[in-house]
């Protein structure tokens, strides 16, 4: 399928199950029913038109922005827009489905709920590359967290969910270089996403795979980010991962993504986020006032985390310093994607089930976002509940911002985690 030019329709689209929920939309596992793409699994993100209309105008803009930005991507660690869908009730778009779930779920499957250092280095390298590429486009991501870092069937990551991202206009002409396309290496790798990448940059990590029933599914110029780009004053992000300057409202730029990377690396190393409090107020207070507890031997990884979690954005480590840090010693940034061997390769089997109709999907979306099917009432905030007859012991986990769904009367999911993203 061409990038986003394909119009999807429930007549040729087979929707198999629900994968996750966000603030404004739902993600379904789907596939094309005909033609050469019949075996290609897709993640179909849909939003309710009625729900978006009830929110302020910024929500409409974000829905449009995410589609627009997906059309621009040409990078092996970012999704490609595979098609768009529209009905009287829904707007949607499809990207490639990632068989390996997300980094949060993969970490929780590890025996110590943490990753070995070699595995952390592998994922850190790829996160630095993809954030650097986004920043070269003038895009600040603003929602980096393990739930948004998916694992492709090759074992490489894919960063998803761009509805909180923002375009910042570079003030320095040098920042515009590299915007039109990624490096030739990255462009080449886009066509190789379906292949396992052999290589010599190995991670002998002992990564434990997800359970079989879990279907979660360019070097830019050196720059002083704080001096060279405009700032945003929006308050966005997931509370454990937001940078201090977002909390204070003093304006933020690309540096917030590097802060969030520090939180993600800390979580991969210690199995928890560094500033978690008993409630949002305490979490924010710790982000502003508390230094991260980097207990253990003084290592390059801990030093990198410390520099990423610098509270003052003007003193926080930036991309060129990150790439030169001792933790990445020996990494060839121009070719690492071609020679890196992922620490975990997921199984690619997806159970093909009977599909659901447009009516089924629309009914499911209404039940998730509205109190009942008949009225467009103001949707509730995410609350502690079980959905449509779920009778096992999975409930809304407030600490993890996750909704667990076991059974749905109209749209039974696979036995899998139903994620908030």
GROMACS .gro file of C-alpha atoms in nm:
model
  421
    1UNK     CA    1   0.000   0.000   0.000
    2UNK     CA    2   0.116   0.348  -0.076
    3UNK     CA    3   0.176   0.586   0.212
    4UNK     CA    4  -0.170   0.683   0.324
    5UNK     CA    5  -0.317   0.698  -0.029
    6UNK     CA    6  -0.519   0.381   0.025
    7UNK     CA    7  -0.876   0.435   0.141
    8UNK     CA    8  -0.988   0.162   0.378
    9UNK     CA    9  -1.343   0.036   0.410
   10UNK     CA   10  -1.505  -0.222   0.633
   11UNK     CA   11  -1.602  -0.410   0.316
   12UNK     CA   12  -1.237  -0.497   0.250
   13UNK     CA   13  -1.107  -0.469   0.606
   14UNK     CA   14  -1.125  -0.752   0.856
   15UNK     CA   15  -1.127  -0.629   1.218
   16UNK     CA   16  -1.023  -0.911   1.453
   17UNK     CA   17  -0.993  -0.768   1.805
   18UNK     CA   18  -0.938  -0.461   2.020
   19UNK     CA   19  -0.576  -0.390   2.115
   20UNK     CA   20  -0.584  -0.074   2.322
   21UNK     CA   21  -0.742   0.254   2.417
   22UNK     CA   22  -0.613   0.610   2.424
   23UNK     CA   23  -0.760   0.936   2.543
   24UNK     CA   24  -0.944   0.987   2.217
   25UNK     CA   25  -0.939   0.658   2.030
   26UNK     CA   26  -0.922   0.282   2.015
   27UNK     CA   27  -0.680   0.054   1.834
   28UNK     CA   28  -0.795  -0.265   1.665
   29UNK     CA   29  -0.607  -0.554   1.508
   30UNK     CA   30  -0.711  -0.575   1.144
   31UNK     CA   31  -0.605  -0.698   0.803
   32UNK     CA   32  -0.691  -0.636   0.440
   33UNK     CA   33  -0.929  -0.900   0.309
   34UNK     CA   34  -0.824  -0.895  -0.053
   35UNK     CA   35  -0.534  -0.843  -0.289
   36UNK     CA   36  -0.160  -0.867  -0.232
   37UNK     CA   37  -0.186  -0.726   0.121
   38UNK     CA   38  -0.421  -0.997   0.245
   39UNK     CA   39  -0.166  -1.132   0.493
   40UNK     CA   40  -0.054  -0.792   0.621
   41UNK     CA   41  -0.168  -0.727   0.977
   42UNK     CA   42  -0.251  -0.369   1.064
   43UNK     CA   43  -0.311  -0.164   1.376
   44UNK     CA   44  -0.626   0.037   1.303
   45UNK     CA   45  -0.667   0.346   1.521
   46UNK     CA   46  -1.019   0.491   1.524
   47UNK     CA   47  -1.176   0.790   1.697
   48UNK     CA   48  -1.540   0.871   1.752
   49UNK     CA   49  -1.647   1.181   1.561
   50UNK     CA   50  -1.908   1.253   1.828
   51UNK     CA   51  -1.651   1.224   2.106
   52UNK     CA   52  -1.408   1.457   1.932
   53UNK     CA   53  -1.685   1.711   1.864
   54UNK     CA   54  -1.763   1.722   2.235
   55UNK     CA   55  -1.408   1.815   2.323
   56UNK     CA   56  -1.238   2.144   2.243
   57UNK     CA   57  -1.103   2.231   1.901
   58UNK     CA   58  -0.750   2.119   1.990
   59UNK     CA   59  -0.865   1.756   1.987
   60UNK     CA   60  -0.982   1.789   1.627
   61UNK     CA   61  -0.649   1.942   1.534
   62UNK     CA   62  -0.455   1.661   1.705
   63UNK     CA   63  -0.646   1.392   1.514
   64UNK     CA   64  -0.560   1.564   1.187
   65UNK     CA   65  -0.201   1.635   1.294
   66UNK     CA   66  -0.125   1.270   1.368
   67UNK     CA   67  -0.230   1.163   1.018
   68UNK     CA   68  -0.034   1.445   0.858
   69UNK     CA   69   0.283   1.366   1.048
   70UNK     CA   70   0.260   0.994   0.970
   71UNK     CA   71   0.261   1.079   0.599
   72UNK     CA   72   0.599   1.251   0.641
   73UNK     CA   73   0.782   0.968   0.811
   74UNK     CA   74   1.045   0.774   0.621
   75UNK     CA   75   1.233   0.592   0.892
   76UNK     CA   76   1.257   0.222   0.986
   77UNK     CA   77   1.176   0.291   1.353
   78UNK     CA   78   0.861   0.491   1.281
   79UNK     CA   79   0.522   0.377   1.149
   80UNK     CA   80   0.409   0.424   0.793
   81UNK     CA   81   0.053   0.531   0.720
   82UNK     CA   82  -0.108   0.235   0.543
   83UNK     CA   83  -0.452   0.377   0.481
   84UNK     CA   84  -0.734   0.594   0.611
   85UNK     CA   85  -1.091   0.509   0.702
   86UNK     CA   86  -1.407   0.714   0.756
   87UNK     CA   87  -1.768   0.627   0.835
   88UNK     CA   88  -2.057   0.840   0.960
   89UNK     CA   89  -1.939   0.776   1.317
   90UNK     CA   90  -1.566   0.705   1.294
   91UNK     CA   91  -1.239   0.842   1.166
   92UNK     CA   92  -0.943   0.611   1.148
   93UNK     CA   93  -0.607   0.524   1.001
   94UNK     CA   94  -0.392   0.213   0.985
   95UNK     CA   95  -0.023   0.149   1.046
   96UNK     CA   96   0.179  -0.173   1.054
   97UNK     CA   97   0.099  -0.404   1.345
   98UNK     CA   98   0.390  -0.479   1.577
   99UNK     CA   99   0.396  -0.845   1.679
  100UNK     CA  100   0.622  -0.801   1.980
  101UNK     CA  101   0.398  -0.590   2.200
  102UNK     CA  102   0.553  -0.296   2.385
  103UNK     CA  103   0.859  -0.236   2.598
  104UNK     CA  104   0.655  -0.205   2.918
  105UNK     CA  105   0.505  -0.552   2.877
  106UNK     CA  106   0.839  -0.701   2.774
  107UNK     CA  107   1.011  -0.559   3.083
  108UNK     CA  108   0.744  -0.700   3.313
  109UNK     CA  109   0.806  -1.047   3.167
  110UNK     CA  110   1.169  -1.040   3.277
  111UNK     CA  111   1.251  -1.238   3.591
  112UNK     CA  112   1.373  -0.927   3.778
  113UNK     CA  113   1.137  -0.688   3.595
  114UNK     CA  114   1.450  -0.520   3.456
  115UNK     CA  115   1.664  -0.545   3.142
  116UNK     CA  116   2.033  -0.639   3.119
  117UNK     CA  117   2.264  -0.349   3.036
  118UNK     CA  118   2.333  -0.474   2.682
  119UNK     CA  119   1.962  -0.482   2.607
  120UNK     CA  120   1.918  -0.134   2.754
  121UNK     CA  121   2.198  -0.011   2.528
  122UNK     CA  122   2.032  -0.163   2.221
  123UNK     CA  123   1.696   0.002   2.288
  124UNK     CA  124   1.862   0.329   2.396
  125UNK     CA  125   2.053   0.350   2.067
  126UNK     CA  126   1.734   0.310   1.868
  127UNK     CA  127   1.547   0.563   2.082
  128UNK     CA  128   1.823   0.820   2.036
  129UNK     CA  129   1.813   0.766   1.659
  130UNK     CA  130   1.437   0.797   1.629
  131UNK     CA  131   1.413   1.102   1.856
  132UNK     CA  132   1.696   1.269   1.667
  133UNK     CA  133   1.512   1.206   1.341
  134UNK     CA  134   1.188   1.353   1.480
  135UNK     CA  135   1.374   1.658   1.607
  136UNK     CA  136   1.534   1.703   1.264
  137UNK     CA  137   1.179   1.734   1.130
  138UNK     CA  138   1.105   1.995   1.393
  139UNK     CA  139   0.880   1.754   1.586
  140UNK     CA  140   0.897   1.727   1.965
  141UNK     CA  141   0.742   1.394   2.063
  142UNK     CA  142   0.633   1.473   2.423
  143UNK     CA  143   0.498   1.130   2.519
  144UNK     CA  144   0.795   0.896   2.541
  145UNK     CA  145   0.712   0.602   2.766
  146UNK     CA  146   0.756   0.223   2.738
  147UNK     CA  147   0.392   0.173   2.635
  148UNK     CA  148   0.455   0.377   2.319
  149UNK     CA  149   0.769   0.183   2.226
  150UNK     CA  150   0.653  -0.120   2.028
  151UNK     CA  151   0.860  -0.418   1.915
  152UNK     CA  152   0.849  -0.497   1.544
  153UNK     CA  153   0.865  -0.851   1.414
  154UNK     CA  154   1.235  -0.792   1.342
  155UNK     CA  155   1.297  -0.706   1.708
  156UNK     CA  156   1.363  -0.341   1.633
  157UNK     CA  157   1.148  -0.078   1.799
  158UNK     CA  158   0.870   0.132   1.653
  159UNK     CA  159   0.769   0.457   1.821
  160UNK     CA  160   0.394   0.520   1.798
  161UNK     CA  161   0.117   0.755   1.911
  162UNK     CA  162   0.186   1.111   1.798
  163UNK     CA  163  -0.130   1.289   1.907
  164UNK     CA  164   0.064   1.480   2.176
  165UNK     CA  165   0.351   1.570   1.944
  166UNK     CA  166   0.406   1.928   1.834
  167UNK     CA  167   0.581   2.096   1.546
  168UNK     CA  168   0.836   2.351   1.663
  169UNK     CA  169   0.982   2.589   1.408
  170UNK     CA  170   1.362   2.587   1.415
  171UNK     CA  171   1.506   2.936   1.448
  172UNK     CA  172   1.845   2.843   1.309
  173UNK     CA  173   1.880   2.757   0.935
  174UNK     CA  174   2.124   2.477   1.021
  175UNK     CA  175   1.840   2.284   1.183
  176UNK     CA  176   1.663   2.253   0.851
  177UNK     CA  177   1.928   2.023   0.706
  178UNK     CA  178   1.813   1.664   0.692
  179UNK     CA  179   1.443   1.749   0.709
  180UNK     CA  180   1.358   1.630   0.361
  181UNK     CA  181   1.472   1.274   0.417
  182UNK     CA  182   1.666   1.058   0.663
  183UNK     CA  183   2.012   0.927   0.593
  184UNK     CA  184   2.060   0.685   0.306
  185UNK     CA  185   2.110   0.406   0.558
  186UNK     CA  186   1.772   0.474   0.715
  187UNK     CA  187   1.598   0.498   0.379
  188UNK     CA  188   1.747   0.166   0.278
  189UNK     CA  189   1.628   0.004   0.600
  190UNK     CA  190   1.268   0.109   0.544
  191UNK     CA  191   1.253  -0.153   0.267
  192UNK     CA  192   1.407  -0.415   0.494
  193UNK     CA  193   1.166  -0.394   0.786
  194UNK     CA  194   1.032  -0.741   0.720
  195UNK     CA  195   1.375  -0.903   0.741
  196UNK     CA  196   1.578  -1.004   1.041
  197UNK     CA  197   1.890  -0.793   1.046
  198UNK     CA  198   2.205  -1.001   1.096
  199UNK     CA  199   2.504  -0.837   1.249
  200UNK     CA  200   2.786  -0.806   1.489
  201UNK     CA  201   2.651  -0.554   1.743
  202UNK     CA  202   2.513  -0.832   1.960
  203UNK     CA  203   2.320  -0.826   2.285
  204UNK     CA  204   2.375  -1.150   2.477
  205UNK     CA  205   2.096  -1.046   2.704
  206UNK     CA  206   1.881  -1.344   2.787
  207UNK     CA  207   1.566  -1.143   2.717
  208UNK     CA  208   1.260  -1.344   2.812
  209UNK     CA  209   0.984  -1.338   2.547
  210UNK     CA  210   0.627  -1.237   2.604
  211UNK     CA  211   0.375  -1.511   2.671
  212UNK     CA  212   0.237  -1.664   2.356
  213UNK     CA  213  -0.109  -1.524   2.426
  214UNK     CA  214   0.013  -1.167   2.463
  215UNK     CA  215  -0.062  -0.969   2.146
  216UNK     CA  216  -0.001  -0.613   2.261
  217UNK     CA  217   0.060  -0.489   2.027
  218UNK     CA  218   1.978   1.052   1.074
  219UNK     CA  219   2.220   1.221   1.241
  220UNK     CA  220   2.125   1.587   1.267
  221UNK     CA  221   2.367   1.875   1.322
  222UNK     CA  222   2.486   1.950   1.672
  223UNK     CA  223   2.269   2.219   1.820
  224UNK     CA  224   2.190   2.401   2.139
  225UNK     CA  225   1.823   2.312   2.154
  226UNK     CA  226   1.735   2.562   2.423
  227UNK     CA  227   1.874   2.852   2.218
  228UNK     CA  228   1.778   2.756   1.865
  229UNK     CA  229   1.409   2.661   1.867
  230UNK     CA  230   1.083   2.804   1.982
  231UNK     CA  231   0.916   2.673   2.295
  232UNK     CA  232   0.572   2.533   2.370
  233UNK     CA  233   0.378   2.614   2.686
  234UNK     CA  234   0.133   2.324   2.660
  235UNK     CA  235   0.094   2.085   2.953
  236UNK     CA  236   0.109   1.738   2.800
  237UNK     CA  237   0.250   1.394   2.872
  238UNK     CA  238   0.220   1.104   3.114
  239UNK     CA  239   0.289   1.216   3.470
  240UNK     CA  240   0.582   0.985   3.555
  241UNK     CA  241   0.769   1.090   3.240
  242UNK     CA  242   0.707   1.466   3.211
  243UNK     CA  243   0.999   1.704   3.239
  244UNK     CA  244   1.019   1.972   3.510
  245UNK     CA  245   0.975   2.255   3.259
  246UNK     CA  246   0.639   2.110   3.150
  247UNK     CA  247   0.518   2.108   3.511
  248UNK     CA  248   0.630   2.464   3.578
  249UNK     CA  249   0.486   2.587   3.249
  250UNK     CA  250   0.796   2.789   3.169
  251UNK     CA  251   0.803   2.666   2.811
  252UNK     CA  252   0.970   2.357   2.668
  253UNK     CA  253   1.141   2.230   2.356
  254UNK     CA  254   1.315   1.915   2.233
  255UNK     CA  255   1.487   1.872   2.568
  256UNK     CA  256   1.170   1.724   2.720
  257UNK     CA  257   1.218   1.415   2.504
  258UNK     CA  258   1.569   1.363   2.640
  259UNK     CA  259   1.436   1.392   2.996
  260UNK     CA  260   1.175   1.127   2.919
  261UNK     CA  261   1.446   0.905   2.770
  262UNK     CA  262   1.626   0.929   3.104
  263UNK     CA  263   1.312   0.815   3.286
  264UNK     CA  264   1.267   0.523   3.044
  265UNK     CA  265   1.630   0.411   3.085
  266UNK     CA  266   1.597   0.437   3.464
  267UNK     CA  267   1.285   0.221   3.453
  268UNK     CA  268   1.458  -0.038   3.236
  269UNK     CA  269   1.749  -0.052   3.483
  270UNK     CA  270   1.561  -0.041   3.815
  271UNK     CA  271   1.213  -0.170   3.728
  272UNK     CA  272   1.040   0.150   3.841
  273UNK     CA  273   1.024   0.516   3.748
  274UNK     CA  274   1.250   0.750   3.949
  275UNK     CA  275   0.998   1.000   4.085
  276UNK     CA  276   0.680   0.801   4.147
  277UNK     CA  277   0.470   0.939   4.433
  278UNK     CA  278   0.148   0.827   4.598
  279UNK     CA  279  -0.045   1.071   4.381
  280UNK     CA  280   0.011   1.312   4.095
  281UNK     CA  281   0.090   1.606   4.323
  282UNK     CA  282   0.366   1.414   4.500
  283UNK     CA  283   0.502   1.279   4.171
  284UNK     CA  284   0.529   1.631   4.031
  285UNK     CA  285   0.689   1.757   4.351
  286UNK     CA  286   0.951   1.483   4.330
  287UNK     CA  287   1.019   1.559   3.964
  288UNK     CA  288   1.082   1.922   4.058
  289UNK     CA  289   1.277   1.870   4.381
  290UNK     CA  290   1.410   1.515   4.422
  291UNK     CA  291   1.729   1.379   4.268
  292UNK     CA  292   1.700   1.030   4.115
  293UNK     CA  293   1.825   0.745   4.332
  294UNK     CA  294   2.100   0.596   4.117
  295UNK     CA  295   2.205   0.331   4.366
  296UNK     CA  296   2.470   0.084   4.266
  297UNK     CA  297   2.808   0.096   4.101
  298UNK     CA  298   2.898   0.416   3.918
  299UNK     CA  299   2.864   0.306   3.555
  300UNK     CA  300   2.837   0.486   3.220
  301UNK     CA  301   2.465   0.401   3.210
  302UNK     CA  302   2.398   0.561   3.548
  303UNK     CA  303   2.603   0.863   3.446
  304UNK     CA  304   2.400   0.901   3.127
  305UNK     CA  305   2.072   0.875   3.318
  306UNK     CA  306   2.192   1.139   3.563
  307UNK     CA  307   2.274   1.379   3.280
  308UNK     CA  308   1.943   1.313   3.104
  309UNK     CA  309   1.754   1.378   3.429
  310UNK     CA  310   1.911   1.721   3.477
  311UNK     CA  311   1.626   1.939   3.599
  312UNK     CA  312   1.749   2.257   3.433
  313UNK     CA  313   1.685   2.219   3.058
  314UNK     CA  314   1.979   2.442   2.961
  315UNK     CA  315   2.218   2.208   3.145
  316UNK     CA  316   2.060   1.883   3.025
  317UNK     CA  317   2.266   1.668   2.791
  318UNK     CA  318   2.179   1.708   2.421
  319UNK     CA  319   2.190   1.478   2.123
  320UNK     CA  320   2.550   1.528   2.010
  321UNK     CA  321   2.673   1.480   2.369
  322UNK     CA  322   2.449   1.177   2.411
  323UNK     CA  323   2.594   1.008   2.105
  324UNK     CA  324   2.948   1.072   2.230
  325UNK     CA  325   2.876   0.944   2.582
  326UNK     CA  326   3.079   0.652   2.718
  327UNK     CA  327   2.765   0.438   2.741
  328UNK     CA  328   2.757   0.433   2.360
  329UNK     CA  329   3.130   0.384   2.313
  330UNK     CA  330   3.192   0.179   1.999
  331UNK     CA  331   2.851   0.250   1.844
  332UNK     CA  332   2.869   0.351   1.479
  333UNK     CA  333   2.563   0.573   1.457
  334UNK     CA  334   2.561   0.572   1.076
  335UNK     CA  335   2.530   0.196   1.042
  336UNK     CA  336   2.410   0.064   1.378
  337UNK     CA  337   2.060  -0.014   1.249
  338UNK     CA  338   2.208  -0.241   0.984
  339UNK     CA  339   2.442  -0.435   1.210
  340UNK     CA  340   2.257  -0.440   1.541
  341UNK     CA  341   2.111  -0.770   1.655
  342UNK     CA  342   1.797  -0.723   1.867
  343UNK     CA  343   1.796  -0.892   2.209
  344UNK     CA  344   1.443  -1.020   2.158
  345UNK     CA  345   1.274  -1.147   1.840
  346UNK     CA  346   0.898  -1.197   1.881
  347UNK     CA  347   0.699  -1.484   1.744
  348UNK     CA  348   0.502  -1.359   1.446
  349UNK     CA  349   0.204  -1.590   1.466
  350UNK     CA  350  -0.128  -1.405   1.493
  351UNK     CA  351  -0.447  -1.602   1.543
  352UNK     CA  352  -0.684  -1.525   1.259
  353UNK     CA  353  -1.040  -1.502   1.388
  354UNK     CA  354  -1.377  -1.418   1.241
  355UNK     CA  355  -1.396  -1.048   1.166
  356UNK     CA  356  -1.637  -0.792   1.301
  357UNK     CA  357  -1.860  -0.563   1.100
  358UNK     CA  358  -1.863  -0.186   1.091
  359UNK     CA  359  -2.173  -0.196   1.311
  360UNK     CA  360  -1.991  -0.407   1.571
  361UNK     CA  361  -1.692  -0.173   1.578
  362UNK     CA  362  -1.904   0.141   1.599
  363UNK     CA  363  -2.110  -0.011   1.881
  364UNK     CA  364  -1.794  -0.104   2.071
  365UNK     CA  365  -1.651   0.248   2.035
  366UNK     CA  366  -1.976   0.400   2.163
  367UNK     CA  367  -1.977   0.170   2.466
  368UNK     CA  368  -1.620   0.266   2.552
  369UNK     CA  369  -1.657   0.642   2.519
  370UNK     CA  370  -2.021   0.702   2.615
  371UNK     CA  371  -2.241   0.596   2.904
  372UNK     CA  372  -2.476   0.411   2.673
  373UNK     CA  373  -2.536   0.353   2.305
  374UNK     CA  374  -2.836   0.579   2.265
  375UNK     CA  375  -2.711   0.913   2.394
  376UNK     CA  376  -2.403   1.115   2.317
  377UNK     CA  377  -2.346   1.192   2.682
  378UNK     CA  378  -2.026   1.339   2.810
  379UNK     CA  379  -1.784   1.047   2.850
  380UNK     CA  380  -1.666   0.961   3.198
  381UNK     CA  381  -1.307   1.000   3.297
  382UNK     CA  382  -1.126   0.669   3.301
  383UNK     CA  383  -1.259   0.492   3.609
  384UNK     CA  384  -1.215   0.173   3.804
  385UNK     CA  385  -1.448  -0.077   3.643
  386UNK     CA  386  -1.476  -0.398   3.447
  387UNK     CA  387  -1.612  -0.383   3.094
  388UNK     CA  388  -1.910  -0.581   2.961
  389UNK     CA  389  -1.904  -0.896   3.166
  390UNK     CA  390  -1.535  -0.925   3.229
  391UNK     CA  391  -1.539  -1.165   3.521
  392UNK     CA  392  -1.178  -1.237   3.591
  393UNK     CA  393  -0.960  -1.039   3.830
  394UNK     CA  394  -0.818  -0.783   3.588
  395UNK     CA  395  -0.917  -0.426   3.674
  396UNK     CA  396  -0.820  -0.072   3.590
  397UNK     CA  397  -0.469  -0.016   3.720
  398UNK     CA  398  -0.452   0.350   3.815
  399UNK     CA  399  -0.079   0.345   3.876
  400UNK     CA  400  -0.001   0.210   3.530
  401UNK     CA  401  -0.268   0.410   3.344
  402UNK     CA  402  -0.390   0.081   3.201
  403UNK     CA  403  -0.732  -0.067   3.135
  404UNK     CA  404  -0.751  -0.444   3.136
  405UNK     CA  405  -1.030  -0.603   2.933
  406UNK     CA  406  -1.105  -0.973   2.952
  407UNK     CA  407  -1.428  -1.019   2.760
  408UNK     CA  408  -1.648  -0.794   2.553
  409UNK     CA  409  -2.001  -0.902   2.469
  410UNK     CA  410  -1.990  -0.769   2.114
  411UNK     CA  411  -1.620  -0.780   2.038
  412UNK     CA  412  -1.434  -1.052   2.227
  413UNK     CA  413  -1.065  -0.974   2.237
  414UNK     CA  414  -0.786  -1.220   2.238
  415UNK     CA  415  -0.658  -1.317   2.582
  416UNK     CA  416  -0.432  -1.018   2.597
  417UNK     CA  417  -0.363  -0.689   2.767
  418UNK     CA  418  -0.587  -0.405   2.658
  419UNK     CA  419  -0.364  -0.103   2.695
  420UNK     CA  420  -0.411   0.264   2.762
  421UNK     CA  421  -0.175   0.458   2.535
   0.00000   0.00000   0.00000
